[in-house]
Amino acid sequence: MTLRHFLRDDDLTPAEQREVLGLAMAFREDRHLRQPLSGPRAAAFITDKPTLRTQVSFATGIAELGGFPMIVDGNLAQIGKRESIADTTRVLTSMVSAIIWRTFGDDRIEEMARVSTVPVVNALTDGFHPCQILADLLTIAQHRGGVNALPGQVLTYVGDGANNMAASYLLGGATAGLHVRIAAPSTYQPDLVIVEKAAAIAATTGGSVLVSDNPAVAVAGADVVATDTWVSMGDEAQAAEREKPFIPFRLDADLLAHAKPDAIVLHCLPAYRGKEITADVIDGPQSVVFDEAENRLHAQKALLTWVLEQR
Ligand code: NVA
């Protein structure tokens, strides 16, 4: 048995990701299917950034798994400032069975994982949002006939190619065998190291990776079209300068018309209508964003169950 963390999408192999998604499908059918935290055992959810879906889905999920959700406000805990990451981790691991952390730099959660004796799960960092991508893959599976239907789907993400969602779509999508296309302004393209890692994974799963600065070309024929805010948490000071370069990447009805007629639309939320996505698209018939939000619950319960079972 090994201690497993989930800090990035590629921490799960393709077979492991399939297993987690299969379990998530089962949790969709029966919310009380498994109780790996019965006792109750506590799992800590710590957040250094704003949150709604992530806190609610983890807290609900931990309770439904038979456990106790220990919510820790990062502003009070001041991890790395009031107390070192290592000391905080040692204290937490003496009491909780898993730690779920939303924070800024990936170096912070990596340091926690190095010290922790319980699974550490990334609930969003500056670099990645892997739990969201599990929920997105589950949503595609839900609308396309199951987990086995994932390989070969074309997923196009338009918007900030340099943010956590783009990186996670690349790694998590490639792991699932998707054809992942990222359309972003030339100054907001994904990190080449991530693109190359995703391409290497895709070579083993039958997927592919494409990065473009042409949204219409990238969306052409897509099965799934996704976007995200142009101003991620932590980027607020750049809000004004970020507005203009992204305007051609707004997901509106004209851009969506390049995708397959039955393409589904994803957005991790919160959405800014009239900015990265128009109201008619996010509130329209192709949008599955609220299924996607609900799937956070099922996907994360499956992930927690899986990591707890590896021990
Ligand atoms: N890229 C966004 C995702 C929000 C759920 C952010 O990091 O703020």
mmCIF file of C-alpha atoms and ligand atoms in Angstrom:
data_model
loop_
_atom_site.group_PDB
_atom_site.id
_atom_site.type_symbol
_atom_site.label_atom_id
_atom_site.label_comp_id
_atom_site.label_asym_id
_atom_site.label_seq_id
_atom_site.Cartn_x
_atom_site.Cartn_y
_atom_site.Cartn_z
ATOM 1 C CA MET A 1 0.000 0.000 0.000
ATOM 2 C CA THR A 2 1.271 3.473 -0.790
ATOM 3 C CA LEU A 3 0.475 6.983 0.245
ATOM 4 C CA ARG A 4 -1.012 8.780 -2.747
ATOM 5 C CA HIS A 5 -1.438 12.515 -3.199
ATOM 6 C CA PHE A 6 -3.340 14.293 -5.960
ATOM 7 C CA LEU A 7 -1.517 17.536 -6.664
ATOM 8 C CA ARG A 8 -1.649 17.495 -10.472
ATOM 9 C CA ASP A 9 -3.813 15.747 -13.020
ATOM 10 C CA ASP A 10 -0.944 13.497 -14.106
ATOM 11 C CA ASP A 11 -0.587 12.098 -10.586
ATOM 12 C CA LEU A 12 -3.161 9.534 -11.792
ATOM 13 C CA THR A 13 -2.200 7.146 -14.583
ATOM 14 C CA PRO A 14 -4.765 6.676 -17.354
ATOM 15 C CA ALA A 15 -5.918 3.401 -15.749
ATOM 16 C CA GLU A 16 -6.170 5.010 -12.305
ATOM 17 C CA GLN A 17 -8.087 7.985 -13.683
ATOM 18 C CA ARG A 18 -10.533 5.570 -15.376
ATOM 19 C CA GLU A 19 -10.983 3.746 -12.073
ATOM 20 C CA VAL A 20 -11.720 7.003 -10.218
ATOM 21 C CA LEU A 21 -14.156 8.151 -12.916
ATOM 22 C CA GLY A 22 -15.915 4.770 -12.872
ATOM 23 C CA LEU A 23 -16.345 5.077 -9.116
ATOM 24 C CA ALA A 24 -17.579 8.661 -9.568
ATOM 25 C CA MET A 25 -20.247 7.392 -11.994
ATOM 26 C CA ALA A 26 -21.307 4.903 -9.311
ATOM 27 C CA PHE A 27 -21.473 7.684 -6.696
ATOM 28 C CA ARG A 28 -23.737 9.605 -9.097
ATOM 29 C CA GLU A 29 -26.191 6.695 -8.839
ATOM 30 C CA ASP A 30 -25.827 6.105 -5.095
ATOM 31 C CA ARG A 31 -24.491 8.934 -2.984
ATOM 32 C CA HIS A 32 -23.967 6.668 0.039
ATOM 33 C CA LEU A 33 -22.313 3.829 -1.852
ATOM 34 C CA ARG A 34 -19.128 3.785 0.259
ATOM 35 C CA GLN A 35 -18.128 5.194 3.656
ATOM 36 C CA PRO A 36 -14.316 5.147 3.813
ATOM 37 C CA LEU A 37 -14.319 7.908 6.467
ATOM 38 C CA SER A 38 -16.845 6.254 8.773
ATOM 39 C CA GLY A 39 -16.128 6.647 12.444
ATOM 40 C CA PRO A 40 -16.329 9.551 11.733
ATOM 41 C CA ARG A 41 -12.733 10.289 10.701
ATOM 42 C CA ALA A 42 -11.974 13.933 9.937
ATOM 43 C CA ALA A 43 -10.677 15.330 6.658
ATOM 44 C CA ALA A 44 -9.379 18.911 6.628
ATOM 45 C CA PHE A 45 -10.377 21.380 3.941
ATOM 46 C CA ILE A 46 -8.143 24.458 4.035
ATOM 47 C CA THR A 47 -8.600 27.441 1.773
ATOM 48 C CA ASP A 48 -6.302 30.403 1.216
ATOM 49 C CA LYS A 49 -8.457 31.732 -1.655
ATOM 50 C CA PRO A 50 -12.186 32.405 -2.142
ATOM 51 C CA THR A 51 -14.353 29.328 -2.664
ATOM 52 C CA LEU A 52 -17.949 28.194 -2.953
ATOM 53 C CA ARG A 53 -18.298 24.976 -5.010
ATOM 54 C CA THR A 54 -15.043 23.532 -3.779
ATOM 55 C CA GLN A 55 -15.773 24.002 -0.077
ATOM 56 C CA VAL A 56 -19.400 22.904 -0.350
ATOM 57 C CA SER A 57 -18.641 19.865 -2.504
ATOM 58 C CA PHE A 58 -15.760 18.692 -0.312
ATOM 59 C CA ALA A 59 -17.660 19.317 2.941
ATOM 60 C CA THR A 60 -20.778 17.545 1.665
ATOM 61 C CA GLY A 61 -18.703 14.768 0.132
ATOM 62 C CA ILE A 62 -16.679 14.117 3.291
ATOM 63 C CA ALA A 63 -19.905 13.949 5.324
ATOM 64 C CA GLU A 64 -21.496 11.562 2.798
ATOM 65 C CA LEU A 65 -18.379 9.375 3.002
ATOM 66 C CA GLY A 66 -19.119 9.001 6.721
ATOM 67 C CA GLY A 67 -16.501 11.520 7.835
ATOM 68 C CA PHE A 68 -16.285 14.915 9.483
ATOM 69 C CA PRO A 69 -15.356 17.904 7.304
ATOM 70 C CA MET A 70 -12.918 20.087 9.221
ATOM 71 C CA ILE A 71 -13.035 23.482 7.508
ATOM 72 C CA VAL A 72 -9.927 25.582 8.110
ATOM 73 C CA ASP A 73 -9.879 29.242 7.057
ATOM 74 C CA GLY A 74 -6.455 29.914 5.591
ATOM 75 C CA ASN A 75 -6.667 33.555 6.666
ATOM 76 C CA LEU A 76 -6.781 32.403 10.277
ATOM 77 C CA ALA A 77 -4.279 29.573 9.931
ATOM 78 C CA GLN A 78 -1.807 31.703 7.903
ATOM 79 C CA ILE A 79 0.096 28.651 6.799
ATOM 80 C CA GLY A 80 3.723 29.454 6.034
ATOM 81 C CA LYS A 81 3.496 32.772 7.880
ATOM 82 C CA ARG A 82 2.237 32.173 11.406
ATOM 83 C CA GLU A 83 3.484 28.585 11.355
ATOM 84 C CA SER A 84 5.652 26.745 8.831
ATOM 85 C CA ILE A 85 4.038 24.482 6.257
ATOM 86 C CA ALA A 86 5.910 21.523 7.741
ATOM 87 C CA ASP A 87 4.774 22.151 11.336
ATOM 88 C CA THR A 88 1.186 22.807 10.232
ATOM 89 C CA THR A 89 1.192 19.558 8.290
ATOM 90 C CA ARG A 90 2.534 17.559 11.239
ATOM 91 C CA VAL A 91 -0.200 18.946 13.485
ATOM 92 C CA LEU A 92 -2.938 18.239 10.951
ATOM 93 C CA THR A 93 -1.800 14.715 10.162
ATOM 94 C CA SER A 94 -1.946 13.755 13.844
ATOM 95 C CA MET A 95 -5.698 14.318 13.685
ATOM 96 C CA VAL A 96 -7.103 14.054 10.163
ATOM 97 C CA SER A 97 -7.199 11.311 7.529
ATOM 98 C CA ALA A 98 -6.791 13.554 4.476
ATOM 99 C CA ILE A 99 -5.871 17.167 3.753
ATOM 100 C CA ILE A 100 -7.476 19.135 0.944
ATOM 101 C CA TRP A 101 -5.843 22.497 0.268
ATOM 102 C CA ARG A 102 -6.656 25.452 -1.985
ATOM 103 C CA THR A 103 -3.685 27.758 -2.091
ATOM 104 C CA PHE A 104 -1.416 29.919 -4.255
ATOM 105 C CA GLY A 105 1.990 28.540 -5.305
ATOM 106 C CA ASP A 106 2.301 24.869 -6.157
ATOM 107 C CA ASP A 107 5.505 24.788 -4.129
ATOM 108 C CA ARG A 108 3.333 25.201 -0.998
ATOM 109 C CA ILE A 109 1.213 22.098 -1.569
ATOM 110 C CA GLU A 110 4.256 20.140 -2.781
ATOM 111 C CA GLU A 111 5.991 20.931 0.514
ATOM 112 C CA MET A 112 2.927 19.803 2.458
ATOM 113 C CA ALA A 113 2.799 16.548 0.496
ATOM 114 C CA ARG A 114 6.466 15.860 1.244
ATOM 115 C CA VAL A 115 5.795 16.041 4.995
ATOM 116 C CA SER A 116 2.280 14.601 5.151
ATOM 117 C CA THR A 117 1.550 11.042 6.233
ATOM 118 C CA VAL A 118 -2.027 11.294 4.907
ATOM 119 C CA PRO A 119 -3.216 11.972 1.333
ATOM 120 C CA VAL A 120 -2.968 15.618 0.212
ATOM 121 C CA VAL A 121 -5.415 16.772 -2.467
ATOM 122 C CA ASN A 122 -5.095 19.940 -4.557
ATOM 123 C CA ALA A 123 -8.321 21.946 -4.373
ATOM 124 C CA LEU A 124 -6.849 24.553 -6.803
ATOM 125 C CA THR A 125 -3.447 26.144 -6.931
ATOM 126 C CA ASP A 126 -2.014 28.800 -9.227
ATOM 127 C CA GLY A 127 -0.791 25.955 -11.437
ATOM 128 C CA PHE A 128 -3.564 23.346 -11.522
ATOM 129 C CA HIS A 129 -7.205 22.560 -10.706
ATOM 130 C CA PRO A 130 -7.196 18.773 -11.025
ATOM 131 C CA CYS A 131 -10.401 18.049 -9.069
ATOM 132 C CA GLN A 132 -12.301 20.310 -11.462
ATOM 133 C CA ILE A 133 -10.991 18.384 -14.462
ATOM 134 C CA LEU A 134 -12.137 15.089 -12.907
ATOM 135 C CA ALA A 135 -15.601 16.664 -12.607
ATOM 136 C CA ASP A 136 -15.406 17.898 -16.202
ATOM 137 C CA LEU A 137 -14.432 14.445 -17.476
ATOM 138 C CA LEU A 138 -17.308 12.968 -15.476
ATOM 139 C CA THR A 139 -19.663 15.502 -17.072
ATOM 140 C CA ILE A 140 -18.472 14.569 -20.558
ATOM 141 C CA ALA A 141 -18.915 10.891 -19.673
ATOM 142 C CA GLN A 142 -22.416 11.619 -18.326
ATOM 143 C CA HIS A 143 -23.446 13.275 -21.602
ATOM 144 C CA ARG A 144 -21.599 10.991 -24.017
ATOM 145 C CA GLY A 145 -22.451 7.483 -22.870
ATOM 146 C CA GLY A 146 -20.011 6.737 -20.074
ATOM 147 C CA VAL A 147 -16.342 6.717 -19.204
ATOM 148 C CA ASN A 148 -15.481 4.458 -22.159
ATOM 149 C CA ALA A 149 -16.746 7.168 -24.510
ATOM 150 C CA LEU A 150 -14.111 9.674 -23.338
ATOM 151 C CA PRO A 151 -11.158 8.684 -25.558
ATOM 152 C CA GLY A 152 -11.288 10.514 -28.876
ATOM 153 C CA GLN A 153 -13.561 13.346 -27.740
ATOM 154 C CA VAL A 154 -12.349 16.751 -28.950
ATOM 155 C CA LEU A 155 -12.242 19.283 -26.101
ATOM 156 C CA THR A 156 -11.423 22.888 -26.931
ATOM 157 C CA TYR A 157 -10.661 25.377 -24.184
ATOM 158 C CA VAL A 158 -10.723 29.049 -25.163
ATOM 159 C CA GLY A 159 -9.376 31.832 -22.965
ATOM 160 C CA ASP A 160 -6.460 32.137 -20.569
ATOM 161 C CA GLY A 161 -4.088 29.432 -21.764
ATOM 162 C CA ALA A 162 -1.619 30.233 -19.003
ATOM 163 C CA ASN A 163 -3.949 29.563 -16.078
ATOM 164 C CA ASN A 164 -4.579 26.531 -13.868
ATOM 165 C CA MET A 165 -7.603 25.289 -15.840
ATOM 166 C CA ALA A 166 -5.708 25.217 -19.140
ATOM 167 C CA ALA A 167 -2.826 23.284 -17.553
ATOM 168 C CA SER A 168 -5.223 20.807 -15.991
ATOM 169 C CA TYR A 169 -7.207 20.337 -19.224
ATOM 170 C CA LEU A 170 -3.928 19.559 -20.978
ATOM 171 C CA LEU A 171 -2.720 16.981 -18.455
ATOM 172 C CA GLY A 172 -6.060 15.519 -17.358
ATOM 173 C CA GLY A 173 -7.548 15.556 -20.851
ATOM 174 C CA ALA A 174 -4.507 13.854 -22.362
ATOM 175 C CA THR A 175 -4.666 11.233 -19.586
ATOM 176 C CA ALA A 176 -8.278 10.497 -20.591
ATOM 177 C CA GLY A 177 -7.329 10.171 -24.279
ATOM 178 C CA LEU A 178 -9.032 13.393 -25.347
ATOM 179 C CA HIS A 179 -7.900 15.592 -28.205
ATOM 180 C CA VAL A 180 -7.207 18.731 -26.184
ATOM 181 C CA ARG A 181 -7.061 22.038 -28.009
ATOM 182 C CA ILE A 182 -6.162 25.275 -26.257
ATOM 183 C CA ALA A 183 -6.948 28.588 -27.976
ATOM 184 C CA ALA A 184 -5.381 31.553 -26.207
ATOM 185 C CA PRO A 185 -3.883 34.956 -27.027
ATOM 186 C CA SER A 186 -0.190 34.670 -27.931
ATOM 187 C CA THR A 187 0.782 36.335 -24.638
ATOM 188 C CA TYR A 188 -1.302 33.936 -22.511
ATOM 189 C CA GLN A 189 -0.273 30.549 -23.869
ATOM 190 C CA PRO A 190 0.347 27.456 -21.723
ATOM 191 C CA ASP A 191 3.737 26.619 -20.244
ATOM 192 C CA LEU A 192 5.683 24.598 -22.809
ATOM 193 C CA VAL A 193 6.758 22.074 -20.176
ATOM 194 C CA ILE A 194 3.093 21.256 -19.493
ATOM 195 C CA VAL A 195 2.265 21.089 -23.213
ATOM 196 C CA GLU A 196 5.134 18.662 -23.779
ATOM 197 C CA LYS A 197 4.129 16.537 -20.787
ATOM 198 C CA ALA A 198 0.539 16.433 -22.047
ATOM 199 C CA ALA A 199 1.718 15.481 -25.549
ATOM 200 C CA ALA A 200 3.815 12.657 -24.081
ATOM 201 C CA ILE A 201 0.791 11.348 -22.148
ATOM 202 C CA ALA A 202 -1.461 11.735 -25.198
ATOM 203 C CA ALA A 203 0.965 9.613 -27.216
ATOM 204 C CA THR A 204 0.177 6.724 -24.849
ATOM 205 C CA THR A 205 -3.609 7.222 -24.665
ATOM 206 C CA GLY A 206 -4.473 7.981 -28.296
ATOM 207 C CA GLY A 207 -5.233 11.606 -27.508
ATOM 208 C CA SER A 208 -3.514 14.697 -28.848
ATOM 209 C CA VAL A 209 -2.642 18.246 -27.929
ATOM 210 C CA LEU A 210 -2.922 21.415 -29.981
ATOM 211 C CA VAL A 211 -2.182 25.001 -28.930
ATOM 212 C CA SER A 212 -3.433 27.812 -31.139
ATOM 213 C CA ASP A 213 -4.137 31.537 -31.106
ATOM 214 C CA ASN A 214 -7.073 31.110 -33.477
ATOM 215 C CA PRO A 215 -10.294 30.397 -31.545
ATOM 216 C CA ALA A 216 -12.480 29.559 -34.559
ATOM 217 C CA VAL A 217 -9.964 27.037 -35.908
ATOM 218 C CA ALA A 218 -9.533 25.459 -32.472
ATOM 219 C CA VAL A 219 -13.289 25.177 -31.889
ATOM 220 C CA ALA A 220 -14.021 23.711 -35.363
ATOM 221 C CA GLY A 221 -15.647 20.293 -34.959
ATOM 222 C CA ALA A 222 -15.229 20.188 -31.162
ATOM 223 C CA ASP A 223 -17.390 17.877 -29.036
ATOM 224 C CA VAL A 224 -16.827 19.967 -25.909
ATOM 225 C CA VAL A 225 -16.089 23.677 -25.624
ATOM 226 C CA ALA A 226 -14.837 25.059 -22.321
ATOM 227 C CA THR A 227 -13.791 28.420 -20.994
ATOM 228 C CA ASP A 228 -12.885 30.092 -17.698
ATOM 229 C CA THR A 229 -12.497 33.568 -16.266
ATOM 230 C CA TRP A 230 -9.893 35.825 -17.869
ATOM 231 C CA VAL A 231 -8.784 36.964 -14.402
ATOM 232 C CA SER A 232 -7.950 34.106 -12.060
ATOM 233 C CA MET A 233 -7.670 34.462 -8.295
ATOM 234 C CA GLY A 234 -4.312 36.100 -7.687
ATOM 235 C CA ASP A 235 -4.346 37.917 -11.072
ATOM 236 C CA GLU A 236 -6.752 40.673 -9.955
ATOM 237 C CA ALA A 237 -4.147 43.456 -10.278
ATOM 238 C CA GLN A 238 -3.919 42.671 -14.019
ATOM 239 C CA ALA A 239 -7.683 42.821 -14.613
ATOM 240 C CA ALA A 240 -7.593 45.946 -16.812
ATOM 241 C CA GLU A 241 -4.676 44.854 -19.012
ATOM 242 C CA ARG A 242 -6.217 41.396 -19.447
ATOM 243 C CA GLU A 243 -9.511 42.619 -20.892
ATOM 244 C CA LYS A 244 -8.537 43.514 -24.477
ATOM 245 C CA PRO A 245 -6.391 40.577 -25.625
ATOM 246 C CA PHE A 246 -9.105 38.126 -24.619
ATOM 247 C CA ILE A 247 -12.046 39.703 -26.436
ATOM 248 C CA PRO A 248 -11.619 37.547 -29.596
ATOM 249 C CA PHE A 249 -11.664 34.484 -27.309
ATOM 250 C CA ARG A 250 -15.080 35.204 -25.795
ATOM 251 C CA LEU A 251 -17.302 32.142 -26.051
ATOM 252 C CA ASP A 252 -20.371 33.497 -27.831
ATOM 253 C CA ALA A 253 -22.923 31.920 -30.173
ATOM 254 C CA ASP A 254 -20.803 32.698 -33.266
ATOM 255 C CA LEU A 255 -17.746 30.944 -31.865
ATOM 256 C CA LEU A 256 -19.788 28.003 -30.563
ATOM 257 C CA ALA A 257 -21.330 27.584 -34.041
ATOM 258 C CA HIS A 258 -17.923 26.276 -35.230
ATOM 259 C CA ALA A 259 -18.222 23.271 -32.875
ATOM 260 C CA LYS A 260 -20.312 20.161 -33.565
ATOM 261 C CA PRO A 261 -24.050 20.962 -33.421
ATOM 262 C CA ASP A 262 -24.443 18.798 -30.302
ATOM 263 C CA ALA A 263 -21.296 20.099 -28.582
ATOM 264 C CA ILE A 264 -21.593 20.647 -24.853
ATOM 265 C CA VAL A 265 -20.335 23.761 -23.073
ATOM 266 C CA LEU A 266 -18.338 23.643 -19.840
ATOM 267 C CA HIS A 267 -17.338 26.414 -17.434
ATOM 268 C CA CYS A 268 -15.897 25.701 -13.992
ATOM 269 C CA LEU A 269 -17.689 28.779 -12.540
ATOM 270 C CA PRO A 270 -17.837 31.452 -11.306
ATOM 271 C CA ALA A 271 -18.718 32.860 -14.735
ATOM 272 C CA TYR A 272 -18.641 36.472 -15.825
ATOM 273 C CA ARG A 273 -21.438 36.812 -18.367
ATOM 274 C CA GLY A 274 -20.482 39.191 -21.166
ATOM 275 C CA LYS A 275 -16.763 38.677 -20.523
ATOM 276 C CA GLU A 276 -15.412 35.179 -21.236
ATOM 277 C CA ILE A 277 -18.861 33.758 -22.066
ATOM 278 C CA THR A 278 -22.114 35.320 -23.205
ATOM 279 C CA ALA A 279 -25.363 34.811 -21.280
ATOM 280 C CA ASP A 280 -27.071 33.108 -24.246
ATOM 281 C CA VAL A 281 -24.333 30.448 -24.341
ATOM 282 C CA ILE A 282 -23.957 29.726 -20.617
ATOM 283 C CA ASP A 283 -27.728 29.785 -20.110
ATOM 284 C CA GLY A 284 -28.448 28.065 -23.442
ATOM 285 C CA PRO A 285 -29.327 24.464 -24.357
ATOM 286 C CA GLN A 286 -25.741 23.294 -24.945
ATOM 287 C CA SER A 287 -24.532 24.402 -21.516
ATOM 288 C CA VAL A 288 -24.049 21.675 -18.895
ATOM 289 C CA VAL A 289 -22.306 23.879 -16.339
ATOM 290 C CA PHE A 290 -24.596 22.989 -13.448
ATOM 291 C CA ASP A 291 -24.172 19.255 -14.056
ATOM 292 C CA GLU A 292 -20.457 20.049 -14.063
ATOM 293 C CA ALA A 293 -20.773 21.842 -10.699
ATOM 294 C CA GLU A 294 -22.715 18.915 -9.176
ATOM 295 C CA ASN A 295 -20.136 16.497 -10.522
ATOM 296 C CA ARG A 296 -17.511 18.098 -8.285
ATOM 297 C CA LEU A 297 -19.233 16.249 -5.432
ATOM 298 C CA HIS A 298 -19.256 12.817 -7.091
ATOM 299 C CA ALA A 299 -15.756 13.098 -8.602
ATOM 300 C CA GLN A 300 -14.129 14.241 -5.360
ATOM 301 C CA LYS A 301 -15.858 11.542 -3.310
ATOM 302 C CA ALA A 302 -14.500 8.984 -5.753
ATOM 303 C CA LEU A 303 -11.023 10.486 -5.604
ATOM 304 C CA LEU A 304 -11.007 10.594 -1.777
ATOM 305 C CA THR A 305 -12.268 7.014 -1.596
ATOM 306 C CA TRP A 306 -9.576 5.925 -4.052
ATOM 307 C CA VAL A 307 -6.649 7.659 -2.322
ATOM 308 C CA LEU A 308 -7.810 6.439 1.100
ATOM 309 C CA GLU A 309 -7.964 2.879 -0.218
ATOM 310 C CA GLN A 310 -4.367 2.970 -1.456
ATOM 311 C CA ARG A 311 -3.120 3.120 2.142
HETATM 312 N N1 NVA B 1 -8.908 29.904 -13.063
HETATM 313 C C1 NVA B 1 -9.826 30.236 -11.994
HETATM 314 C C2 NVA B 1 -10.658 29.063 -11.614
HETATM 315 C C3 NVA B 1 -11.715 29.364 -10.591
HETATM 316 C C4 NVA B 1 -12.457 28.152 -10.086
HETATM 317 C C5 NVA B 1 -9.052 30.779 -10.820
HETATM 318 O O1 NVA B 1 -8.003 30.227 -10.489
HETATM 319 O O2 NVA B 1 -9.496 31.758 -10.223
#
